[in-house]
Structure formats: structure tokens, C-alpha cells
Amino acid sequence: MKFENLRFRGIVGVIGERDASRENYLLAFSLGKALAKKGLLVISGGLGGVMEAVSRGAKEEGGFTVGILPGDDPHEANPWVDLPIVTGMGEARNLIIVKTSEVLVSVGGEFGTLSEMAFALKMGKPVISLNSWVPERGRVRSRTLFPVSTVEEAVSLVCQFLGLED
Amino acid sequence: MKFENLRFRGIVGVIGERDASRENYLLAFSLGKALAKKGLLVISGGLGGVMEAVSRGAKEEGGFTVGILPGDDPHEANPWVDLPIVTGMGEARNLIIVKTSEVLVSVGGEFGTLSEMAFALKMGKPVISLNSWVPERGRVRSRTLFPVSTVEEAVSLVCQFLGLED
Amino acid sequence: MKFENLRFRGIVGVIGERDASRENYLLAFSLGKALAKKGLLVISGGLGGVMEAVSRGAKEEGGFTVGILPGDDPHEANPWVDLPIVTGMGEARNLIIVKTSEVLVSVGGEFGTLSEMAFALKMGKPVISLNSWVPERGRVRSRTLFPVSTVEEAVSLVCQFLGLED
Amino acid sequence: MKFENLRFRGIVGVIGERDASRENYLLAFSLGKALAKKGLLVISGGLGGVMEAVSRGAKEEGGFTVGILPGDDPHEANPWVDLPIVTGMGEARNLIIVKTSEVLVSVGGEFGTLSEMAFALKMGKPVISLNSWVPERGRVRSRTLFPVSTVEEAVSLVCQFLGLED
């Protein structure tokens, strides 16, 4: 009973809509697979939609997944979460996802996702926007925001930020 | 030693940049005065910039001001905060401002402000954007977001949302 | 519409059991009255039991009461809370009560109350224990813990800590 | 790059003093070793003292360790933390440790530890007290509090609560 093989190479946060469109669910699933293949730990909000899809994809490739839950019940996590972190702090848990991740990828998303992205940008963390928000104000865009259109581009950027070979 | 006159008619959250431009500082100051004249309690993050200006304006008109502080020290509040709420929870305190307010006004602001606005919009709270962000995604804008260009317009909308005569 | 009379002389946190015994409810009610008479703001968790009783007593004397709520709904506050602070952070709101108060009084209480008392003692805040816990370990007791048996003693100590004439 | 071997059998929270006595440091170190041998994930506050010792012991046996950090910097974790969860929420992170753990063991400890124990008891979680607090009020003790005097007893109880063979 050892965990000798647990050597993740980086922590990637994936945020996005709970009521995911089919397109975004599939994008997140592919993203999860690709991140796990690279040996990256996937952290998310642990619930449904994009959070479920990315965890499910990661597990398909033998990855390790963490879900930072808003409520008090570990069983609210989707079945592909290995480690549920139970916060009981509602949406304040979003900040924990952002702070714990080395780099973030957003997939689709409504205002909750925008809130997390903006918070990450405030902290100067790299945020890769995959079919998601690209907040601008007066044509000024954050230097750490990277809109991409494919999972491959997203993973390539993630590896670049973490100093890993693609 | 009674508080008989403490009858505030509503709770208005004011969010905005800490390193405020002169223009936004003056806007927030005028806003604070106007809100206090209407008998509204002003809640903010309690620190500098827009948070200071709106509290200062409110106090000039005999208003009551609350500052939801991120740190552990009540003395980090600006001098125009009547009641410092000490959270020690860092930026998670932003969510408390949003949840406690009946309506929010944003003045200027960087990504931290955008994060708060987006969170309020997610909750379906009215957000009045005064010289601030107007987040859109694919031309879709929240129904509870109201961009205005003057303090008068902002206060008029606040009163409308709270069911007060202007 | 001014708040000219809002001059509270200190912030006192009152913690205690939600399912209050009749005895503790009455103690908390008397305590609230006595604190308000001294011009002190009363802060509590804003719900039932001791929290309700102390707010109710304070309002009877024209005091000002703040309730730091665990949930997302301001209406979960008891009717004697003037200002509901809506945290949405569950029991983490207990820490906000402790950090915001200059001195705390505990009345009765179960393990939740003990948790708050211990946290306050850790921070070095004065805690007055009225018919409540007196945690000891190996006969060692905190220097900032003061067991009392009457409301008068409690209020006298509160005034002493705040530098007010009794 | 797979995590195939990551099959932890339960999540055990270990809490205790930061300025650990030599005795408590060694107890926590032995405890960490014993828990990891059982295939249990060890979660702690991720800093020094008891938190360090238990993580260090667990890693010596190839365990997996999580540290729920109070600050904003993942590098404040001790070197034996595999996965630092960065909360930025100060002591509110203690609640996350309690809520995430299936069973808790306290080792030594001052008032911060008592606060965590009391919170766990309030939630009805089993707390094993190893050379630590045994809170009582009027001779009444929680049914989920178990004072023990050796690491062996502690681990035996942990296994019992998790339904594992000792």
C-alpha cells in the first residue's frame, strides 16, 4: 500500500460552467485526458458540467483529481473526484481553486466563471480561455490571459507555463 | 446613549479600484454623499481609493459606513468607516460585500472589481456600473447590469431597485 | 435622515447556544439590555437562542445590533438584528464574530461555543464566560478567560476591558 | 506517468501545536508513519510542529500528504506536504481540515487545537485525543471524543472508525 508513483508535475485548475453545453463538456473531457497524460494534477470545483467532464477525462488516463467542494458533504463530488476537499464555504471555495492552481484553464462559463477568471488575472496567474470569456475594458486585456480555440493549444500553453516539454 | 435615529433604508455596496484615479475618487465621494442623503447605509471593502472616497462622502452627509476588511486588523480601515468587520479571510471578504448588499455600484476598477461584479451578476443582484466594466460575451449582457455615466443616474437606479422615491 | 446619534463606544461579541435553555435565554436578554445601556454595539451570529436573546435585549434599550449570518439569506436573521452581514461561509463566520469583537461574552453553549471561545483565547482576546465553558488543560487556564456568574459582573468586566467607566 | 497506485483507504486529519514539544513531535511522526502504512491519506494544516512531524512520518512510509494552508503562498508548506491547498483564508482553513477528514487525531495543542477539536465534536466527527485536550463541561464529555495514550491505540481507533481491519 504505497503511493510511490504519485509524482504529479504541476497543478492545473479547470473552471467552467456547471450546466455545460455538449460542446464544452467534450472539450473539458478531452482537456482532462490530455492534462493527465502529461502527469498533471487536475483541480476543479468537483461538481457537474465542466468540472465533471475534466475529472472524468483525467481519470480515463489514470490521472489524479481534486474537487474543492462548496458544501459540507463529500458525496456531492462527482464520481471522478479522487480527493474531495470539503470547504463548507460556498462560492468562497472558488478562490481556493484559483490560489492552489499554478495555471488555470476556463472552458465556456457564465458569470461565476468570469468571476474566477478575473480573480486569477488580478493575482497575475496565467488563465487560458478555451471557448470562454475574454474580458476587456477599453481594448485593454490582461497580459496573463490567453484565448485559445483548441485543447491542443491549451495544453501546449499549460506545459509552457509549467516549464515542461510539450 | 441611544441609537434611535439609526434607520437606514437600504444597504448599498460600493466596489472599485484601490488605486483610484482622481476622477474615480471624486465620483465615489459624490456617490457616498448622495447615498447617505437618501438614508442608505454604505458598505465597502473599507480600505483606500474608491472604498475610502465613498465612505468619506457618506460621512460628510452624516451617513453610516461599514467596511468589510480582508485582514486581521480593524485599524487597516480608512478613517471614515464607522463599523469595521474584521474577516481575516483575504479576498473572500469580497463575497460578503456582494451578499450583504441589496444593490451594488462599481466605480472604475481593475480585475478585482470585475471579479466582484461578475459574482454579483451570477447571484442576480443589480449592479450599476459607473465608469466601470461592462462584461459581455458574444454581445450577451446580464439583465441586472446597468452602465451609467453620472452619479445622479446611479443613485436614481439604486432608489428604483430599493423601491424608494428618488 | 441622519445617523447623528450613532456613537457606539465599543463592539462586544456575544456567543452561545442556539437551543438556549430558558435560563440562558434570560441571561442573554439581560446582558443585551445592559450592554446597550452602556452604548455598546452588540454583534452575534444573528440566529436564534442566545443570539436572539441578546439582540432582543439590546433593541429594548435602543441599542444597535449586528448579526454575522452563516447562510446566504438575510432573512434568516432574527427580527432584532439591525444589520445582517451575509457571509455564505457557514461556520467560518464564527471567526468573523471573534475577530470583529473587542471583547467576547459567552453564555451557556455547546461545542460550537467552545470552538469560538478557544479561537478567541488563541487570539488573546478577553472572553467572559457566563454560565459557560471554562476550558483547562492540566489546571492551566488562559489569562484572558474570565468566568463570572452574573450579568453585572460580565458588564463590569466588559467596561473595564474597553476602558469605560462602569 | 500514471497514478495507478493512488488508492488511499481513508482521509485522516491530524491537528496539533505548531510549537511542538519534542515528545509531541515524535508522537506525531510515529502517527504519520503508522497511518501511511495503513494506506491512509494524511491531511493537516501543512505548517510546522505537529503538522510537519505527521507529514514527515507519512512520507517516510510512502504515504500521501495534503496541507491546507492559511496563507497565499504554497511554499509556506513544510517539505513533506505533497499537495498544498492554498486557501488565503487564515484560520478559517481549520474548518476545511475538519470537514474534509473522516476522523481526526489531535496531538498536544494549545487553544487553536482545542478550537478545531470542539468544532469537530460539534459536527459529530470522531476525535482521538493523543496527549491533548479532553474538554468537559460539568463532567459531560462528547460521545465522539476518545482520549488515548499511545499511537497504537490511536491508529487502532482510526481503523475501527473507517471500517478497516486493524
XYZ file of C-alpha atoms in Angstrom:
664
model
C 0.000 0.000 0.000
C 2.362 2.713 -1.230
C 1.867 5.820 -3.308
C 5.283 5.660 -4.910
C 4.017 6.635 -8.293
C 2.356 9.807 -7.128
C 4.590 12.281 -8.841
C 2.460 14.956 -10.372
C 4.332 17.553 -12.353
C 2.064 20.508 -11.746
C -1.364 21.594 -10.558
C -3.821 22.796 -13.190
C -7.151 24.336 -12.251
C -10.035 23.884 -14.636
C -13.060 26.133 -14.243
C -16.228 26.414 -16.241
C -19.953 26.144 -16.432
C -21.954 23.708 -14.354
C -24.681 23.398 -16.945
C -22.233 22.600 -19.690
C -23.213 22.523 -23.338
C -22.396 19.258 -25.108
C -19.545 21.015 -26.879
C -17.976 22.317 -23.690
C -18.437 19.007 -21.889
C -16.488 17.264 -24.651
C -13.809 19.958 -24.688
C -13.346 19.592 -20.931
C -13.263 15.805 -21.182
C -10.511 15.955 -23.817
C -8.671 18.527 -21.772
C -8.755 16.284 -18.707
C -7.329 13.370 -20.683
C -4.567 15.494 -22.154
C -3.596 17.002 -18.797
C -3.452 13.595 -17.094
C -1.291 12.237 -19.921
C 1.186 14.974 -19.116
C 1.254 13.889 -15.457
C -0.593 16.948 -14.242
C -2.945 17.011 -11.287
C -6.381 18.397 -12.166
C -8.205 20.527 -9.619
C -11.758 21.750 -10.084
C -14.900 22.668 -8.181
C -15.757 18.963 -8.038
C -19.390 19.215 -9.142
C -21.096 18.731 -12.531
C -20.694 20.029 -16.069
C -17.170 21.127 -16.974
C -15.967 20.066 -13.505
C -17.260 16.559 -14.048
C -16.029 16.288 -17.614
C -12.464 17.301 -16.865
C -12.253 14.946 -13.868
C -13.712 12.108 -15.896
C -11.263 12.659 -18.726
C -8.350 12.799 -16.305
C -9.370 9.536 -14.640
C -9.683 7.829 -18.020
C -5.941 8.390 -18.370
C -5.091 7.407 -14.807
C -4.751 10.983 -13.574
C -5.341 12.326 -10.086
C -8.243 14.686 -9.483
C -9.098 17.030 -6.645
C -12.503 18.669 -6.139
C -12.825 21.746 -3.930
C -16.438 21.472 -2.826
C -18.653 24.387 -1.771
C -20.880 22.431 0.616
C -20.494 20.222 3.664
C -20.992 16.834 2.021
C -18.098 14.962 0.366
C -20.659 12.947 -1.580
C -21.694 15.963 -3.626
C -18.453 15.429 -5.570
C -18.797 13.803 -8.969
C -17.621 10.150 -9.125
C -14.358 11.056 -10.865
C -13.003 13.118 -7.999
C -10.260 11.244 -6.132
C -9.883 13.700 -3.295
C -12.833 15.847 -2.247
C -11.824 18.864 -0.186
C -14.887 19.849 1.828
C -14.933 23.591 2.480
C -18.490 24.411 3.583
C -17.749 27.956 2.440
C -19.944 28.261 -0.624
C -18.530 30.186 -3.542
C -15.554 31.296 -1.458
C -14.164 27.924 -2.467
C -13.578 29.342 -5.940
C -10.735 31.416 -4.556
C -9.091 28.289 -3.203
C -9.151 26.715 -6.656
C -7.510 29.794 -8.137
C -4.897 30.124 -5.380
C -3.964 26.449 -5.409
C -3.573 26.176 -9.193
C -0.343 27.077 -10.939
C -2.213 27.799 -14.142
C -5.922 27.858 -14.976
C -7.965 26.836 -17.979
C -11.529 28.094 -18.336
C -13.983 26.263 -20.540
C -17.182 28.044 -21.533
C -18.743 29.513 -18.464
C -21.201 32.032 -17.171
C -20.651 34.834 -14.671
C -19.318 32.518 -11.978
C -16.524 31.506 -14.319
C -15.851 35.121 -15.242
C -15.584 35.919 -11.546
C -12.945 33.221 -11.088
C -11.046 34.252 -14.219
C -10.976 37.881 -13.138
C -9.744 36.911 -9.709
C -6.955 34.817 -11.232
C -5.970 37.681 -13.530
C -5.907 40.015 -10.545
C -3.434 37.633 -8.913
C -1.341 37.589 -12.087
C -1.920 33.889 -12.725
C -1.974 32.612 -16.311
C -5.513 31.931 -17.496
C -6.135 30.037 -20.722
C -9.564 30.799 -22.110
C -10.949 27.903 -24.155
C -14.251 28.871 -25.720
C -14.709 31.173 -22.762
C -14.644 34.813 -21.660
C -12.092 37.307 -22.903
C -12.670 40.269 -20.591
C -11.538 43.594 -21.956
C -12.051 47.112 -20.801
C -11.440 49.820 -23.345
C -9.462 47.373 -25.501
C -7.062 46.660 -22.657
C -6.582 42.986 -21.973
C -4.616 41.282 -19.209
C -1.150 40.075 -20.120
C -1.806 36.764 -18.420
C -4.986 35.956 -20.368
C -4.619 33.625 -23.343
C -7.611 32.866 -25.553
C -7.229 29.598 -27.466
C -9.558 27.586 -29.660
C -8.346 24.002 -29.252
C -7.443 21.641 -26.427
C -4.025 21.152 -28.005
C -3.251 24.837 -27.813
C -4.460 24.938 -24.229
C -2.260 22.030 -23.135
C 0.711 23.384 -25.031
C 0.418 26.685 -23.162
C -0.053 24.915 -19.836
C 3.189 22.994 -20.393
C 4.967 26.172 -21.386
C 3.929 27.938 -18.176
C 4.976 24.988 -16.056
C 8.319 24.692 -17.809
C 7.546 21.204 -19.117
C 8.352 19.852 -22.530
C 5.205 19.817 -24.587
C -26.785 56.956 24.628
C -29.407 55.693 22.189
C -29.331 54.858 18.521
C -32.888 55.932 17.883
C -32.072 57.613 14.640
C -30.441 54.613 13.098
C -32.995 53.845 10.480
C -31.218 53.094 7.274
C -33.454 52.466 4.295
C -31.260 50.034 2.429
C -27.772 48.600 2.114
C -25.728 49.670 -0.904
C -22.383 48.071 -1.698
C -19.785 50.186 -3.455
C -16.850 48.434 -5.075
C -13.977 49.770 -7.094
C -10.303 50.281 -7.507
C -7.945 50.734 -4.595
C -5.534 52.883 -6.573
C -8.273 55.218 -7.689
C -7.765 57.818 -10.372
C -8.637 61.359 -9.292
C -11.765 61.148 -11.423
C -12.990 57.933 -9.842
C -12.153 59.143 -6.332
C -14.350 62.192 -6.878
C -17.135 60.114 -8.418
C -17.099 57.779 -5.429
C -17.038 60.699 -2.994
C -20.110 62.268 -4.648
C -21.792 58.880 -4.715
C -21.226 58.413 -0.992
C -22.749 61.826 -0.247
C -25.770 61.134 -2.417
C -26.383 57.687 -0.913
C -26.154 59.000 2.648
C -28.595 61.809 1.833
C -31.068 59.137 0.843
C -30.628 57.415 4.193
C -28.773 54.452 2.748
C -26.082 52.508 4.536
C -22.841 52.284 2.546
C -20.831 49.077 2.683
C -17.417 48.694 1.068
C -14.122 46.889 1.412
C -13.072 49.518 3.950
C -9.619 50.285 2.551
C -8.326 53.046 0.234
C -9.231 54.514 -3.136
C -12.879 54.152 -4.098
C -13.597 52.480 -0.742
C -12.223 55.472 1.114
C -13.867 58.060 -1.113
C -17.357 56.618 -0.824
C -17.088 56.256 2.968
C -15.761 59.792 3.275
C -18.563 61.197 1.172
C -21.161 59.275 3.163
C -19.791 60.555 6.473
C -19.818 64.146 5.190
C -23.601 63.773 4.998
C -23.945 62.004 8.327
C -24.294 58.552 6.818
C -23.328 55.210 8.328
C -20.491 53.226 6.781
C -19.407 49.621 7.108
C -16.039 48.257 5.928
C -15.594 44.527 5.346
C -11.864 44.150 5.888
C -9.670 41.423 4.376
C -7.084 41.321 7.160
C -6.968 40.816 10.900
C -6.532 44.431 11.981
C -9.507 46.773 12.435
C -7.127 49.714 12.108
C -6.489 48.972 8.450
C -9.924 50.529 7.814
C -9.937 54.063 6.463
C -10.942 56.753 9.000
C -14.432 57.124 7.532
C -15.506 53.587 8.338
C -17.907 53.537 11.299
C -18.037 49.789 11.698
C -15.088 47.656 10.616
C -15.989 43.999 10.135
C -12.742 42.063 10.530
C -12.787 38.902 8.425
C -9.179 37.730 8.203
C -10.212 35.892 5.048
C -8.443 37.884 2.375
C -10.305 38.418 -0.858
C -13.045 36.039 0.243
C -14.390 39.110 2.006
C -15.470 40.426 -1.390
C -18.214 37.832 -1.472
C -19.522 39.101 1.849
C -19.821 42.615 0.440
C -21.771 41.292 -2.524
C -24.032 39.039 -0.462
C -24.784 41.682 2.159
C -25.632 44.452 -0.314
C -29.093 44.843 -1.799
C -27.676 46.616 -4.819
C -24.105 47.326 -5.908
C -22.404 50.231 -7.611
C -18.972 49.727 -9.178
C -16.723 52.708 -9.802
C -13.761 52.244 -12.123
C -11.899 49.150 -11.123
C -9.436 46.556 -12.228
C -9.796 42.782 -12.284
C -10.678 42.558 -8.610
C -13.689 44.751 -9.247
C -14.638 42.727 -12.308
C -14.484 39.598 -10.170
C -16.916 41.122 -7.666
C -19.234 42.418 -10.390
C -19.342 39.039 -12.087
C -20.084 37.325 -8.804
C -22.953 39.756 -8.122
C -24.338 39.204 -11.611
C -24.148 35.454 -11.061
C -26.280 35.955 -7.953
C -28.746 38.034 -9.935
C -28.069 41.200 -7.939
C -28.396 44.584 -9.641
C -25.006 46.070 -10.453
C -24.709 49.684 -11.558
C -21.518 50.267 -13.491
C -20.266 53.828 -13.151
C -17.239 54.370 -15.343
C -16.508 50.690 -14.852
C -16.608 47.285 -16.558
C -19.424 46.193 -18.840
C -18.706 42.487 -19.264
C -20.157 40.938 -22.391
C -19.684 37.592 -24.022
C -20.733 37.336 -27.629
C -22.805 40.502 -27.274
C -24.832 38.972 -24.443
C -25.035 41.145 -21.372
C -26.559 40.400 -17.987
C -30.058 41.722 -17.396
C -29.046 43.008 -13.991
C -26.093 45.094 -15.215
C -26.717 48.811 -15.725
C -23.979 51.013 -17.141
C -24.454 54.687 -16.227
C -22.325 57.756 -16.708
C -23.303 60.021 -13.805
C -23.735 59.749 -10.050
C -27.303 61.025 -10.420
C -28.221 58.174 -12.717
C -26.585 55.703 -10.363
C -28.489 56.944 -7.310
C -31.731 57.111 -9.229
C -31.358 53.450 -10.201
C -30.406 52.486 -6.652
C -33.587 54.092 -5.334
C -35.634 52.370 -8.009
C -34.275 48.950 -7.056
C -34.907 49.582 -3.374
C -38.433 50.829 -4.010
C -37.645 54.297 -2.658
C -38.822 57.575 -4.084
C -35.971 59.192 -5.920
C -32.356 61.236 7.645
C -29.145 61.372 9.624
C -27.390 58.916 11.878
C -26.023 61.566 14.195
C -26.656 59.551 17.289
C -24.743 56.538 16.135
C -21.852 56.719 18.508
C -21.174 53.292 19.831
C -18.426 53.061 22.411
C -17.219 49.571 21.673
C -18.033 46.318 19.933
C -18.993 43.356 22.114
C -19.450 39.890 20.670
C -21.916 37.585 22.358
C -21.751 33.880 21.591
C -23.736 30.974 22.908
C -26.070 28.128 22.302
C -28.715 28.187 19.605
C -31.049 25.920 21.540
C -30.876 28.050 24.634
C -32.245 26.942 27.966
C -34.756 29.337 29.494
C -32.103 30.398 31.999
C -29.520 31.223 29.364
C -32.070 32.992 27.175
C -32.920 35.290 30.067
C -29.261 35.840 30.940
C -28.518 36.819 27.341
C -31.557 39.087 27.209
C -30.431 40.934 30.348
C -26.904 41.105 29.010
C -28.116 42.695 25.768
C -30.054 45.329 27.687
C -27.091 46.129 29.912
C -24.652 46.381 27.006
C -26.947 48.675 25.035
C -27.395 50.911 28.070
C -23.635 51.361 28.081
C -23.721 52.438 24.435
C -22.062 49.283 23.194
C -22.741 47.670 19.835
C -23.747 44.018 20.122
C -22.533 41.576 17.497
C -23.659 37.947 17.348
C -24.309 35.117 14.945
C -27.722 36.620 14.234
C -29.790 33.445 14.592
C -31.847 32.008 17.491
C -31.308 31.189 21.146
C -28.639 33.275 22.864
C -28.085 35.233 19.636
C -31.734 36.208 19.529
C -31.994 36.963 23.217
C -29.021 39.314 23.327
C -30.162 41.176 20.197
C -33.670 41.474 21.577
C -32.442 42.807 24.894
C -30.181 45.322 23.154
C -33.029 46.597 20.975
C -35.253 47.007 24.026
C -32.768 49.624 25.208
C -32.358 51.259 21.798
C -29.050 49.549 21.047
C -27.587 48.664 17.677
C -27.207 45.004 16.738
C -25.218 43.236 14.051
C -25.732 39.603 13.026
C -22.999 37.752 11.152
C -25.020 35.140 9.290
C -23.732 31.750 8.109
C -26.047 31.389 5.121
C -26.971 33.317 2.007
C -30.293 34.741 3.151
C -30.502 37.987 5.160
C -33.958 36.943 6.314
C -32.560 34.105 8.396
C -31.560 36.803 10.914
C -33.752 37.134 13.970
C -36.045 40.211 13.978
C -33.837 42.102 16.455
C -30.832 42.268 14.152
C -30.402 45.769 12.699
C -27.640 44.923 10.280
C -27.375 41.401 8.878
C -23.953 40.645 7.412
C -24.479 37.826 4.926
C -21.388 35.647 4.667
C -22.496 32.442 2.949
C -19.482 30.803 4.593
C -21.122 28.551 7.151
C -19.385 28.230 10.488
C -16.390 30.184 9.190
C -18.493 33.175 10.101
C -17.755 32.441 13.753
C -14.204 33.642 13.207
C -15.513 36.953 11.903
C -17.520 37.462 15.087
C -14.431 36.803 17.181
C -12.119 38.990 15.088
C -14.554 41.904 14.916
C -15.328 41.984 18.645
C -13.150 43.850 21.113
C -14.291 41.592 23.906
C -16.498 38.495 23.958
C -19.083 37.145 26.338
C -20.162 33.515 26.083
C -23.465 32.397 27.541
C -24.050 28.694 28.026
C -23.108 26.872 24.894
C -22.214 23.562 23.396
C -19.145 22.614 21.360
C -19.707 25.343 18.782
C -19.415 27.916 21.524
C -16.334 26.234 22.949
C -14.782 26.352 19.481
C -15.366 30.111 19.306
C -14.115 30.691 22.843
C -10.948 28.707 22.187
C -10.327 30.630 18.994
C -10.741 33.944 20.832
C -8.368 32.795 23.568
C -5.863 31.781 20.923
C -6.036 35.343 19.596
C -5.547 36.702 23.107
C -8.967 38.363 23.233
C -10.757 38.687 26.561
C -13.537 36.142 26.918
C -16.051 36.432 29.723
C -17.669 33.092 30.450
C -21.172 33.484 31.856
C -22.590 30.118 32.817
C -20.402 28.674 30.083
C -17.212 26.693 29.395
C -14.024 27.129 31.393
C -11.514 25.164 29.341
C -8.485 23.953 31.250
C -5.720 21.603 30.391
C -3.712 20.241 33.242
C -5.031 23.018 35.528
C -3.679 25.679 33.170
C -6.201 28.301 32.212
C -5.904 31.159 29.758
C -5.081 34.553 31.216
C -7.775 36.170 29.088
C -10.610 33.902 30.254
C -12.879 35.248 32.981
C -15.620 33.067 34.432
C -18.415 35.112 36.019
C -21.769 34.208 37.454
C -23.873 37.334 36.938
C -24.685 39.755 34.132
C -23.491 42.627 36.325
C -20.041 41.081 36.695
C -19.901 40.437 32.962
C -20.769 44.019 32.035
C -18.399 45.391 34.631
C -15.535 43.407 33.111
C -16.543 44.434 29.580
C -16.380 48.094 30.589
C -13.026 47.552 32.261
C -11.539 45.995 29.115
C -12.884 48.794 26.949
C -11.597 51.471 29.301
C -15.082 52.751 30.055
C -16.400 53.839 33.403
C -18.648 51.154 34.732
C 3.198 8.867 -15.869
C 0.242 7.265 -14.139
C -1.097 7.408 -10.618
C -2.316 3.835 -10.634
C -1.197 3.164 -7.142
C -3.049 6.046 -5.611
C -5.656 4.167 -3.668
C -5.977 5.699 -0.275
C -8.347 3.977 2.088
C -9.454 6.948 4.114
C -8.711 10.553 4.993
C -7.323 11.248 8.463
C -6.871 14.778 9.751
C -4.099 15.407 12.230
C -4.158 18.615 14.248
C -1.882 19.917 16.942
C 0.504 22.505 18.162
C 2.791 24.439 15.863
C 5.445 24.873 18.522
C 5.557 21.191 19.290
C 7.377 19.777 22.261
C 9.937 17.097 21.405
C 7.573 14.496 22.818
C 4.642 15.585 20.681
C 6.801 15.925 17.563
C 7.890 12.310 17.957
C 4.344 11.139 18.668
C 3.109 12.870 15.514
C 5.982 11.445 13.469
C 5.159 7.900 14.600
C 1.495 8.527 13.968
C 2.210 9.665 10.397
C 4.233 6.513 9.726
C 1.528 4.269 11.131
C -1.265 5.975 9.193
C 0.639 5.768 5.905
C 1.348 2.073 6.494
C -2.394 1.567 6.668
C -2.821 3.286 3.299
C -4.453 6.360 4.791
C -4.122 9.860 3.405
C -2.895 12.376 5.990
C -4.292 15.890 5.931
C -3.009 18.671 8.177
C -2.524 22.419 8.327
C 0.699 21.977 6.356
C 2.966 24.125 8.522
C 5.422 23.280 11.327
C 5.386 21.336 14.578
C 2.855 18.517 14.718
C 1.810 19.279 11.128
C 5.350 18.819 9.922
C 6.037 15.741 12.005
C 2.976 13.836 10.860
C 3.626 14.670 7.194
C 7.250 13.686 7.537
C 6.369 10.376 9.138
C 3.796 9.643 6.460
C 6.266 10.338 3.661
C 8.843 8.058 5.291
C 6.390 5.235 4.653
C 5.456 6.361 1.149
C 2.186 7.976 2.186
C 0.368 10.868 0.567
C 0.075 14.147 2.452
C -2.145 17.179 1.984
C -1.578 20.546 3.674
C -4.430 23.041 3.947
C -2.522 26.314 4.156
C -3.774 29.515 5.803
C -1.824 31.945 3.617
C -1.395 32.725 -0.048
C 1.969 31.060 -0.624
C 2.265 27.340 -1.438
C 5.889 27.481 -0.320
C 4.896 28.029 3.291
C 4.087 24.312 3.356
C 6.613 22.070 5.045
C 8.725 19.938 2.649
C 6.753 16.765 3.393
C 3.482 18.077 2.014
C 2.691 16.511 -1.363
C -0.291 18.651 -2.183
C -0.555 22.155 -0.725
C -4.087 23.552 -0.835
C -3.729 27.327 -0.743
C -6.719 28.938 0.952
C -5.662 32.501 1.771
C -8.366 32.421 4.452
C -6.326 32.372 7.628
C -7.607 30.228 10.453
C -10.829 29.557 8.548
C -8.776 26.851 6.898
C -9.025 24.853 10.109
C -12.679 24.189 9.342
C -11.706 22.743 5.965
C -9.357 20.273 7.648
C -12.127 19.166 9.985
C -14.782 18.922 7.280
C -12.543 17.039 4.851
C -11.313 14.449 7.377
C -13.258 11.297 8.140
C -11.683 11.080 11.550
C -9.321 13.393 13.432
C -6.385 12.850 15.741
C -5.164 15.724 17.918
C -1.654 15.695 19.306
C -0.821 18.094 22.118
C -2.049 21.507 21.241
C -2.960 24.892 22.540
C -6.188 26.849 22.112
C -6.102 26.664 18.314
C -6.179 22.883 18.567
C -8.967 22.994 21.130
C -10.945 25.194 18.752
C -10.576 22.612 15.972
C -11.411 19.701 18.280
C -14.538 21.443 19.550
C -15.640 22.205 16.021
C -15.178 18.561 15.026
C -17.119 17.395 18.075
C -19.889 19.820 17.185
C -20.064 18.160 13.770
C -20.193 14.743 15.412
C -16.857 13.618 13.942
C -14.700 11.183 15.888
C -11.759 12.923 17.545
C -8.937 10.911 19.043
C -7.064 12.912 21.649
C -3.442 11.843 21.949
C -1.741 13.704 24.760
C -4.174 16.515 24.067
C -7.311 18.273 25.350
C -10.230 16.422 26.873
C -12.881 19.131 27.048
C -15.565 18.557 29.626
C -18.308 20.724 30.968
C -19.840 19.668 34.218
C -18.406 16.149 33.777
C -20.195 15.756 30.450
C -17.962 14.624 27.629
C -18.720 14.227 23.950
C -19.527 10.718 22.769
C -17.200 11.128 19.800
C -14.128 12.123 21.837
C -11.617 9.384 22.592
C -8.593 10.106 24.779
C -5.743 7.660 24.156
C -2.190 7.494 25.390
C -0.329 5.671 22.610
C 0.000 5.883 18.835
C -1.067 2.251 18.588
C -4.351 2.944 20.341
C -4.919 5.972 18.132
C -4.370 4.048 14.898
C -6.468 1.151 16.115
C -9.387 3.508 16.750
C -8.884 5.226 13.383
C -9.110 1.862 11.621
C -12.188 0.953 13.614
C -13.960 4.173 12.607
C -13.066 3.681 8.962
C -14.179 0.071 8.972
C -10.694 -1.218 8.194
C -9.041 -4.249 9.661
C -6.520 -3.133 12.196
